JSON list of C-alpha atoms in Angstrom, two decimals:
[
{"chain": "K", "resi": 1, "resn": "MET", "atom": "CA", "xyz": [24.22, -42.82, 108.11]},
{"chain": "K", "resi": 2, "resn": "ASP", "atom": "CA", "xyz": [24.52, -44.50, 104.71]},
{"chain": "K", "resi": 3, "resn": "GLU", "atom": "CA", "xyz": [25.12, -41.72, 102.23]},
{"chain": "K", "resi": 4, "resn": "GLY", "atom": "CA", "xyz": [25.44, -44.17, 99.35]},
{"chain": "K", "resi": 5, "resn": "LEU", "atom": "CA", "xyz": [21.93, -45.55, 99.97]},
{"chain": "K", "resi": 6, "resn": "ILE", "atom": "CA", "xyz": [19.38, -44.28, 97.47]},
{"chain": "K", "resi": 7, "resn": "ARG", "atom": "CA", "xyz": [15.82, -44.25, 98.73]},
{"chain": "K", "resi": 8, "resn": "PRO", "atom": "CA", "xyz": [12.87, -44.25, 96.35]},
{"chain": "K", "resi": 9, "resn": "ALA", "atom": "CA", "xyz": [10.73, -41.13, 96.33]},
{"chain": "K", "resi": 10, "resn": "PHE", "atom": "CA", "xyz": [7.79, -41.34, 98.72]},
{"chain": "K", "resi": 11, "resn": "ASP", "atom": "CA", "xyz": [4.51, -41.70, 96.86]},
{"chain": "K", "resi": 12, "resn": "TRP", "atom": "CA", "xyz": [1.94, -40.04, 99.15]},
{"chain": "K", "resi": 13, "resn": "ARG", "atom": "CA", "xyz": [-0.99, -41.17, 96.95]},
{"chain": "K", "resi": 14, "resn": "ASN", "atom": "CA", "xyz": [-0.39, -44.85, 97.68]},
{"chain": "K", "resi": 15, "resn": "SER", "atom": "CA", "xyz": [0.38, -44.43, 101.36]},
{"chain": "K", "resi": 16, "resn": "VAL", "atom": "CA", "xyz": [-1.98, -46.21, 103.73]},
{"chain": "K", "resi": 17, "resn": "GLU", "atom": "CA", "xyz": [-1.06, -43.76, 106.46]},
{"chain": "K", "resi": 18, "resn": "THR", "atom": "CA", "xyz": [-2.19, -40.72, 104.51]},
{"chain": "K", "resi": 19, "resn": "LEU", "atom": "CA", "xyz": [-5.16, -39.12, 106.21]},
{"chain": "K", "resi": 20, "resn": "ILE", "atom": "CA", "xyz": [-7.64, -37.03, 104.31]},
{"chain": "K", "resi": 21, "resn": "GLY", "atom": "CA", "xyz": [-8.75, -33.97, 106.19]},
{"chain": "K", "resi": 22, "resn": "PRO", "atom": "CA", "xyz": [-8.12, -32.66, 109.68]},
{"chain": "K", "resi": 23, "resn": "GLY", "atom": "CA", "xyz": [-8.14, -34.61, 112.90]},
{"chain": "K", "resi": 24, "resn": "GLY", "atom": "CA", "xyz": [-6.58, -37.86, 113.99]},
{"chain": "K", "resi": 25, "resn": "ALA", "atom": "CA", "xyz": [-9.01, -40.14, 112.22]},
{"chain": "K", "resi": 26, "resn": "GLY", "atom": "CA", "xyz": [-9.39, -38.21, 108.96]},
{"chain": "K", "resi": 27, "resn": "MET", "atom": "CA", "xyz": [-12.26, -38.93, 106.59]},
{"chain": "K", "resi": 28, "resn": "ASN", "atom": "CA", "xyz": [-13.32, -42.26, 105.20]},
{"chain": "K", "resi": 29, "resn": "PRO", "atom": "CA", "xyz": [-11.87, -42.59, 101.66]},
{"chain": "K", "resi": 30, "resn": "ASP", "atom": "CA", "xyz": [-15.11, -44.26, 100.54]},
{"chain": "K", "resi": 31, "resn": "ASN", "atom": "CA", "xyz": [-16.86, -40.87, 100.89]},
{"chain": "K", "resi": 32, "resn": "ILE", "atom": "CA", "xyz": [-14.40, -39.06, 98.64]},
{"chain": "K", "resi": 33, "resn": "LYS", "atom": "CA", "xyz": [-15.62, -38.43, 95.09]},
{"chain": "K", "resi": 34, "resn": "VAL", "atom": "CA", "xyz": [-14.17, -36.51, 92.13]},
{"chain": "K", "resi": 35, "resn": "CYS", "atom": "CA", "xyz": [-16.25, -33.61, 90.79]},
{"chain": "K", "resi": 36, "resn": "ALA", "atom": "CA", "xyz": [-17.43, -34.22, 87.22]},
{"chain": "K", "resi": 37, "resn": "ARG", "atom": "CA", "xyz": [-16.91, -30.53, 86.35]},
{"chain": "K", "resi": 38, "resn": "CYS", "atom": "CA", "xyz": [-13.71, -29.32, 88.03]},
{"chain": "K", "resi": 39, "resn": "GLY", "atom": "CA", "xyz": [-12.03, -32.63, 88.89]},
{"chain": "K", "resi": 40, "resn": "LEU", "atom": "CA", "xyz": [-11.43, -31.77, 92.55]},
{"chain": "K", "resi": 41, "resn": "ARG", "atom": "CA", "xyz": [-11.78, -34.39, 95.25]},
{"chain": "K", "resi": 42, "resn": "TYR", "atom": "CA", "xyz": [-14.50, -33.73, 97.80]},
{"chain": "K", "resi": 43, "resn": "ASP", "atom": "CA", "xyz": [-16.47, -35.45, 100.55]},
{"chain": "K", "resi": 44, "resn": "TRP", "atom": "CA", "xyz": [-19.86, -35.99, 98.89]},
{"chain": "K", "resi": 45, "resn": "ARG", "atom": "CA", "xyz": [-21.66, -35.72, 102.23]},
{"chain": "K", "resi": 46, "resn": "LYS", "atom": "CA", "xyz": [-20.55, -32.07, 102.50]},
{"chain": "K", "resi": 47, "resn": "SER", "atom": "CA", "xyz": [-21.28, -31.10, 98.89]},
{"chain": "K", "resi": 48, "resn": "ALA", "atom": "CA", "xyz": [-23.20, -27.86, 98.41]},
{"chain": "K", "resi": 49, "resn": "SER", "atom": "CA", "xyz": [-25.07, -29.38, 95.46]},
{"chain": "K", "resi": 50, "resn": "SER", "atom": "CA", "xyz": [-28.48, -30.25, 96.82]},
{"chain": "K", "resi": 51, "resn": "ALA", "atom": "CA", "xyz": [-29.53, -32.92, 94.32]},
{"chain": "K", "resi": 52, "resn": "LEU", "atom": "CA", "xyz": [-26.35, -34.21, 92.67]},
{"chain": "K", "resi": 53, "resn": "LYS", "atom": "CA", "xyz": [-24.04, -34.58, 95.69]},
{"chain": "K", "resi": 54, "resn": "MET", "atom": "CA", "xyz": [-22.29, -37.65, 94.28]},
{"chain": "K", "resi": 55, "resn": "THR", "atom": "CA", "xyz": [-21.54, -35.90, 90.95]},
{"chain": "K", "resi": 56, "resn": "TYR", "atom": "CA", "xyz": [-20.67, -32.25, 91.69]},
{"chain": "K", "resi": 57, "resn": "CYS", "atom": "CA", "xyz": [-18.70, -30.65, 94.53]},
{"chain": "K", "resi": 58, "resn": "SER", "atom": "CA", "xyz": [-20.93, -27.55, 94.56]},
{"chain": "K", "resi": 59, "resn": "SER", "atom": "CA", "xyz": [-24.00, -26.00, 93.03]},
{"chain": "K", "resi": 60, "resn": "LEU", "atom": "CA", "xyz": [-21.67, -23.74, 91.00]},
{"chain": "K", "resi": 61, "resn": "CYS", "atom": "CA", "xyz": [-20.14, -26.76, 89.24]},
{"chain": "K", "resi": 62, "resn": "GLU", "atom": "CA", "xyz": [-23.61, -28.25, 88.78]},
{"chain": "K", "resi": 63, "resn": "ARG", "atom": "CA", "xyz": [-24.88, -25.05, 87.13]},
{"chain": "K", "resi": 64, "resn": "ALA", "atom": "CA", "xyz": [-21.75, -24.58, 85.03]},
{"chain": "K", "resi": 65, "resn": "ASP", "atom": "CA", "xyz": [-21.98, -28.11, 83.68]},
{"chain": "K", "resi": 66, "resn": "LEU", "atom": "CA", "xyz": [-25.76, -28.38, 83.17]},
{"chain": "K", "resi": 67, "resn": "GLY", "atom": "CA", "xyz": [-26.70, -24.73, 82.68]},
{"chain": "K", "resi": 68, "resn": "PHE", "atom": "CA", "xyz": [-29.09, -24.93, 85.63]},
{"chain": "K", "resi": 69, "resn": "THR", "atom": "CA", "xyz": [-29.39, -26.55, 89.05]},
{"chain": "K", "resi": 70, "resn": "LEU", "atom": "CA", "xyz": [-31.95, -29.22, 89.71]},
{"chain": "K", "resi": 71, "resn": "GLU", "atom": "CA", "xyz": [-33.10, -27.30, 92.79]},
{"chain": "K", "resi": 72, "resn": "ALA", "atom": "CA", "xyz": [-33.91, -24.22, 90.66]},
{"chain": "K", "resi": 73, "resn": "LEU", "atom": "CA", "xyz": [-35.67, -26.39, 88.09]},
{"chain": "K", "resi": 74, "resn": "LEU", "atom": "CA", "xyz": [-37.85, -27.98, 90.77]},
{"chain": "K", "resi": 75, "resn": "LYS", "atom": "CA", "xyz": [-38.73, -24.55, 92.23]},
{"chain": "K", "resi": 76, "resn": "VAL", "atom": "CA", "xyz": [-39.90, -23.32, 88.81]},
{"chain": "K", "resi": 77, "resn": "GLU", "atom": "CA", "xyz": [-41.98, -26.46, 88.33]},
{"chain": "K", "resi": 78, "resn": "ARG", "atom": "CA", "xyz": [-43.61, -26.09, 91.78]},
{"chain": "K", "resi": 79, "resn": "ALA", "atom": "CA", "xyz": [-44.37, -22.41, 91.18]},
{"chain": "K", "resi": 80, "resn": "GLU", "atom": "CA", "xyz": [-46.16, -23.23, 87.92]},
{"chain": "K", "resi": 81, "resn": "ARG", "atom": "CA", "xyz": [-48.31, -25.86, 89.62]},
{"chain": "K", "resi": 82, "resn": "GLU", "atom": "CA", "xyz": [-49.20, -23.61, 92.57]},
{"chain": "K", "resi": 83, "resn": "ALA", "atom": "CA", "xyz": [-50.10, -20.57, 90.46]},
{"chain": "K", "resi": 84, "resn": "PRO", "atom": "CA", "xyz": [-53.89, -20.29, 90.12]},
{"chain": "K", "resi": 85, "resn": "GLU", "atom": "CA", "xyz": [-55.13, -20.34, 86.58]},
{"chain": "K", "resi": 86, "resn": "THR", "atom": "CA", "xyz": [-57.00, -17.16, 85.73]},
{"chain": "K", "resi": 87, "resn": "ALA", "atom": "CA", "xyz": [-59.77, -17.29, 83.20]},
{"chain": "K", "resi": 88, "resn": "ALA", "atom": "CA", "xyz": [-59.58, -14.88, 80.31]},
{"chain": "K", "resi": 89, "resn": "PRO", "atom": "CA", "xyz": [-62.18, -12.08, 80.64]},
{"chain": "K", "resi": 90, "resn": "ALA", "atom": "CA", "xyz": [-65.10, -12.34, 78.23]},
{"chain": "K", "resi": 91, "resn": "ILE", "atom": "CA", "xyz": [-65.28, -9.53, 75.74]}
]
């Protein structure tokens, strides 16, 4: 063993062999995005955000960043359209 040999530190971020996630095949790096709110890496196909999967890792980050979720906004809009308009009673 060469004790005088200095090896450079292993950079795991640039390693081709680094697998993301469990299993032998890992996940495809093309599906990994960075959350606009918290900065965590996530697989956008498994994001809990219903409308902005490629932007936020979860609906919590979506709501924290925007102040609302698009799903909740669409539900409110649908409810207003479906509510029957009642005429004001004549006095």
